[in-house]
PDB file of C-alpha atoms in Angstrom:
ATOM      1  CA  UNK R   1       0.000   0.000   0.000  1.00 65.00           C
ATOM      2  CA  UNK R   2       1.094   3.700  -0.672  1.00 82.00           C
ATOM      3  CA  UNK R   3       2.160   5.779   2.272  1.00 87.00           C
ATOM      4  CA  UNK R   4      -0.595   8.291   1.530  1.00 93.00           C
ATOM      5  CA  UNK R   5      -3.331   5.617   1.664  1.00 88.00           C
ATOM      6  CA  UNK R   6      -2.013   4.191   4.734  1.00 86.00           C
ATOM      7  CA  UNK R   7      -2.551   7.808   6.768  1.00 91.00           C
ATOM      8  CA  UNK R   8      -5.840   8.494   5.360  1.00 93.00           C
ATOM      9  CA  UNK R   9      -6.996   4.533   6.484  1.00 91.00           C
ATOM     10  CA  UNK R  10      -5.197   6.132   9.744  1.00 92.00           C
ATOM     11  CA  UNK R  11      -7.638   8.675  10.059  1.00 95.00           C
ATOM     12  CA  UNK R  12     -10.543   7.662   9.328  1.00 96.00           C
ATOM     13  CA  UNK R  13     -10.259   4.666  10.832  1.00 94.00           C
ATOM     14  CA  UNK R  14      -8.682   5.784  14.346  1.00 95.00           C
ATOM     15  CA  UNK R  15     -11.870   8.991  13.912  1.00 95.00           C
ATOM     16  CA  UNK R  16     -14.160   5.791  14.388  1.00 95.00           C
ATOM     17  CA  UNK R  17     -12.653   4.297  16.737  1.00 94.00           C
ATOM     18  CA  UNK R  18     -12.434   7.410  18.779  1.00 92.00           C
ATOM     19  CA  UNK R  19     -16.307   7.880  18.689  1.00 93.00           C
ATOM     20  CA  UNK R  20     -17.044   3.902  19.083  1.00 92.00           C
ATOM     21  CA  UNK R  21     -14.611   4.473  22.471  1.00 90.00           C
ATOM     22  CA  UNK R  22     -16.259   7.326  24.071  1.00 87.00           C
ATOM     23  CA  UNK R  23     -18.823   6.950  26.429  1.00 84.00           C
ATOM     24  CA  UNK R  24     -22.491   8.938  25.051  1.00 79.00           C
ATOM     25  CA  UNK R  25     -22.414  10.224  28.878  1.00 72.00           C
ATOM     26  CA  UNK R  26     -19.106  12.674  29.325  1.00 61.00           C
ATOM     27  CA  UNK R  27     -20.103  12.572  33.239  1.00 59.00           C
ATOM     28  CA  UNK R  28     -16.914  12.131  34.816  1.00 58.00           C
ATOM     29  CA  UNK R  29     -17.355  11.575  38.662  1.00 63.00           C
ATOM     30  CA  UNK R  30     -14.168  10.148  40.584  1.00 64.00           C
ATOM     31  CA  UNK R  31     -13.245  11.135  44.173  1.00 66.00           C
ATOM     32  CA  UNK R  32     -10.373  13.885  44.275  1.00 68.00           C
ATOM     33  CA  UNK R  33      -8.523  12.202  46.977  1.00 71.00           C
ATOM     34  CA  UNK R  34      -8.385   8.606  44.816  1.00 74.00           C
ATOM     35  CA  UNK R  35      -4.479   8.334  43.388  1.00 81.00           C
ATOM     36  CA  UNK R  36      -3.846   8.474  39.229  1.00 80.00           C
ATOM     37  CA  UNK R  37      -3.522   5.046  39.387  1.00 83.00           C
ATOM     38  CA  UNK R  38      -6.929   4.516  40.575  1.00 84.00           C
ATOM     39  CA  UNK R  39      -8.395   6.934  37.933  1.00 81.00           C
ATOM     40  CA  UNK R  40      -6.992   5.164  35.370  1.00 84.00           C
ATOM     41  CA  UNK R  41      -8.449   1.864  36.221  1.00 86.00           C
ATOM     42  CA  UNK R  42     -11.638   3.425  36.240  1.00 83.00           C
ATOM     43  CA  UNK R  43     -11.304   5.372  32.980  1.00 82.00           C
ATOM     44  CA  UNK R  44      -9.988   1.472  31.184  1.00 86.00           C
ATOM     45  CA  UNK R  45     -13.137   0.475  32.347  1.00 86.00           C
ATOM     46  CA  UNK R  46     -15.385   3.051  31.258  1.00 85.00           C
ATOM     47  CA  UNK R  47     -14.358   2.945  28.171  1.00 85.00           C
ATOM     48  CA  UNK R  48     -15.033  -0.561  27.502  1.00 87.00           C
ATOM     49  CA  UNK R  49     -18.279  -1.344  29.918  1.00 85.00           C
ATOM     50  CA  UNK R  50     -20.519   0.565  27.005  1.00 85.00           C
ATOM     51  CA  UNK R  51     -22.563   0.088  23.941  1.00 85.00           C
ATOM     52  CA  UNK R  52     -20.223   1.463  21.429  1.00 88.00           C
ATOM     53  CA  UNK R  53     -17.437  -0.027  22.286  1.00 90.00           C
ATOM     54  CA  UNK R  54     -19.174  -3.471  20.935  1.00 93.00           C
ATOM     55  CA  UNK R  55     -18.844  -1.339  17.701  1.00 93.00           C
ATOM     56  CA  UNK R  56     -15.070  -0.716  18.084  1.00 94.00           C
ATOM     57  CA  UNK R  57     -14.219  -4.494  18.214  1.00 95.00           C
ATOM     58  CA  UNK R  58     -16.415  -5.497  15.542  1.00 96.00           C
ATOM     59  CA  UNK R  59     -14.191  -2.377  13.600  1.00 95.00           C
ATOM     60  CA  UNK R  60     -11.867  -4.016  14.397  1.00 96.00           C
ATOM     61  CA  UNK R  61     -12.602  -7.583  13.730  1.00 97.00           C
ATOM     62  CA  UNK R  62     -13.740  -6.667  10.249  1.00 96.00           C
ATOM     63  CA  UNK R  63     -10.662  -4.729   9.185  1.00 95.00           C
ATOM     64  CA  UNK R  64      -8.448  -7.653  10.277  1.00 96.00           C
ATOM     65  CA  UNK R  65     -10.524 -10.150   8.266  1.00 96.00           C
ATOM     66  CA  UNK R  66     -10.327  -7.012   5.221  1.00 95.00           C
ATOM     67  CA  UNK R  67      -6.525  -7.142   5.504  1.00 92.00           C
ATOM     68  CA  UNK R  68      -6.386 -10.829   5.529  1.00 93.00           C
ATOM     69  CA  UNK R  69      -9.571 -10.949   2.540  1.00 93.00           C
ATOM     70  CA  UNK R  70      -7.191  -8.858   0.411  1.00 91.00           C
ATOM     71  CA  UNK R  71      -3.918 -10.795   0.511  1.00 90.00           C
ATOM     72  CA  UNK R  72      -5.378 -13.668  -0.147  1.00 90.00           C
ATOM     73  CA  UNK R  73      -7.144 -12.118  -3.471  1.00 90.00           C
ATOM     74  CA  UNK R  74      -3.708 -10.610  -4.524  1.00 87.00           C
ATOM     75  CA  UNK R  75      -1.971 -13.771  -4.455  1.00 87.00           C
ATOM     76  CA  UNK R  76      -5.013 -15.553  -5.783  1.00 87.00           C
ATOM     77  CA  UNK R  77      -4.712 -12.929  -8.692  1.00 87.00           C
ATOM     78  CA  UNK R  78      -0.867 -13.044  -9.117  1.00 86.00           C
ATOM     79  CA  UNK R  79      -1.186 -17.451  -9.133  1.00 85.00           C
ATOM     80  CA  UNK R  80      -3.871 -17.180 -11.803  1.00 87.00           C
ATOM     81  CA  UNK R  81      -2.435 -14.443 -14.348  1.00 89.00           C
ATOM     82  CA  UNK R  82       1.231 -15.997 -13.710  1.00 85.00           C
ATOM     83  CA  UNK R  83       2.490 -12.849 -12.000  1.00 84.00           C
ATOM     84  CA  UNK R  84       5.707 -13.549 -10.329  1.00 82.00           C
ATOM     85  CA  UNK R  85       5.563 -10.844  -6.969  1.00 77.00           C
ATOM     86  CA  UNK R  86       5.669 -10.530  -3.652  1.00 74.00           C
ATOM     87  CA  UNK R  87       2.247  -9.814  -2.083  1.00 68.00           C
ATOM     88  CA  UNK R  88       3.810  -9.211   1.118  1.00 75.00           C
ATOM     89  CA  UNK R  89       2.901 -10.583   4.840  1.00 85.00           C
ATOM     90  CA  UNK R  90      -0.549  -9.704   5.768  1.00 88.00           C
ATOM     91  CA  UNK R  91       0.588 -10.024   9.493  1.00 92.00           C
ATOM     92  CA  UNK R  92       2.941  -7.235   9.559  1.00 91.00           C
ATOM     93  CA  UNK R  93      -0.587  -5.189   8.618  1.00 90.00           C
ATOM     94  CA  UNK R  94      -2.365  -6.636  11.167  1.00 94.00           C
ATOM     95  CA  UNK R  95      -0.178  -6.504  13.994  1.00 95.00           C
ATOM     96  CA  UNK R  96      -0.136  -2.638  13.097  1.00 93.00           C
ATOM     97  CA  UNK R  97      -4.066  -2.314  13.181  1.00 95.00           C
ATOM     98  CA  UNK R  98      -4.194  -4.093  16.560  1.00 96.00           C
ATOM     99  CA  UNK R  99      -1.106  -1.723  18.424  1.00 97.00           C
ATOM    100  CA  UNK R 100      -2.797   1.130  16.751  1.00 96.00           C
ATOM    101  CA  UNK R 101      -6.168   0.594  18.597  1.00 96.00           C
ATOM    102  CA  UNK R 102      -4.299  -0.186  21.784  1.00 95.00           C
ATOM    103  CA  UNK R 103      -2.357   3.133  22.061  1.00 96.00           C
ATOM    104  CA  UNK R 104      -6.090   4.886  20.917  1.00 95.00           C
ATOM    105  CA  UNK R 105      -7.798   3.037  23.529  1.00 93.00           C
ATOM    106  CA  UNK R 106      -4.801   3.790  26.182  1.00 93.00           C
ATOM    107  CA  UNK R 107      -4.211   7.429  25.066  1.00 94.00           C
ATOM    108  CA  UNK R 108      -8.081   7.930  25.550  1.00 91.00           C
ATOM    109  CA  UNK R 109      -8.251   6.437  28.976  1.00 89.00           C
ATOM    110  CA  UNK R 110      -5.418   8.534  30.032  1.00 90.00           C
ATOM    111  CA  UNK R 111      -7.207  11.447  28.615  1.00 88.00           C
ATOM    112  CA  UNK R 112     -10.203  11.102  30.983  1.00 83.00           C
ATOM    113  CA  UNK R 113      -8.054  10.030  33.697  1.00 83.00           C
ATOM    114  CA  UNK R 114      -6.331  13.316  33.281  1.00 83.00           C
ATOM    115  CA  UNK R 115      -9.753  15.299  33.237  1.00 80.00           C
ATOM    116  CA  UNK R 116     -11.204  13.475  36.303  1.00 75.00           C
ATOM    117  CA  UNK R 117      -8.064  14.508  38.103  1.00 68.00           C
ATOM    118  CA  UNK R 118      -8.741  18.290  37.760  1.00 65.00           C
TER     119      UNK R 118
END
């Protein structure tokens, strides 16, 4: 894939993600004397203990099985018009997708940790 496609699938796709993660309800209530630590446990489990974020992993799920749909169908393609390239590993693409929506779904919890604190 071209760099340029890569960042606007980067976008777009982390944009979703972003609005699957967040709560509808931006009521943040947490107890000013808890520690950061504590915060942050509660923020990880906020933003997963919704409806949307059922959304986020089937996102997820069904741009893994995308990745994997489409390297298949370019070496299926190359095999049957005698094309002699390298597809490249599908895993390397994967791998990518699922660190990407880890540091999203850390740097967001750390975001409302951060706001409960103040």
């Amino acid at each position: 894939m071209q760099f340029t496609a890569i960042v606007v699938f980067a976008i777009v796709w982390g944009g979703l993600m972003i609005y699957f993660l967040t709560p509808f309800h931006g009521k943040i209530e947490r107890n000013p004397n808890d520690p950061f630590t504590k915060a942050l446990q509660e923020s990880m489990t906020r933003l997963i203990l919704h409806k949307k974020a059922i959304l986020a992993f089937l996102l997820l799920l069904v741009t893994l099985m995308s990745i994997r749909s489409y390297f298949i169908s370019a070496e299926e393609y190359a095999r049957l018009h005698a094309i002699t390239r390298e597809s490249g590993n599908p895993a390397i693409y994967m791998v990518s997708v699922v660190l990407y929506a880890a540091l999203l779904y850390l740097l967001l919890a750390v975001r409302w940790a951060l706001k409960s604190a103040k």
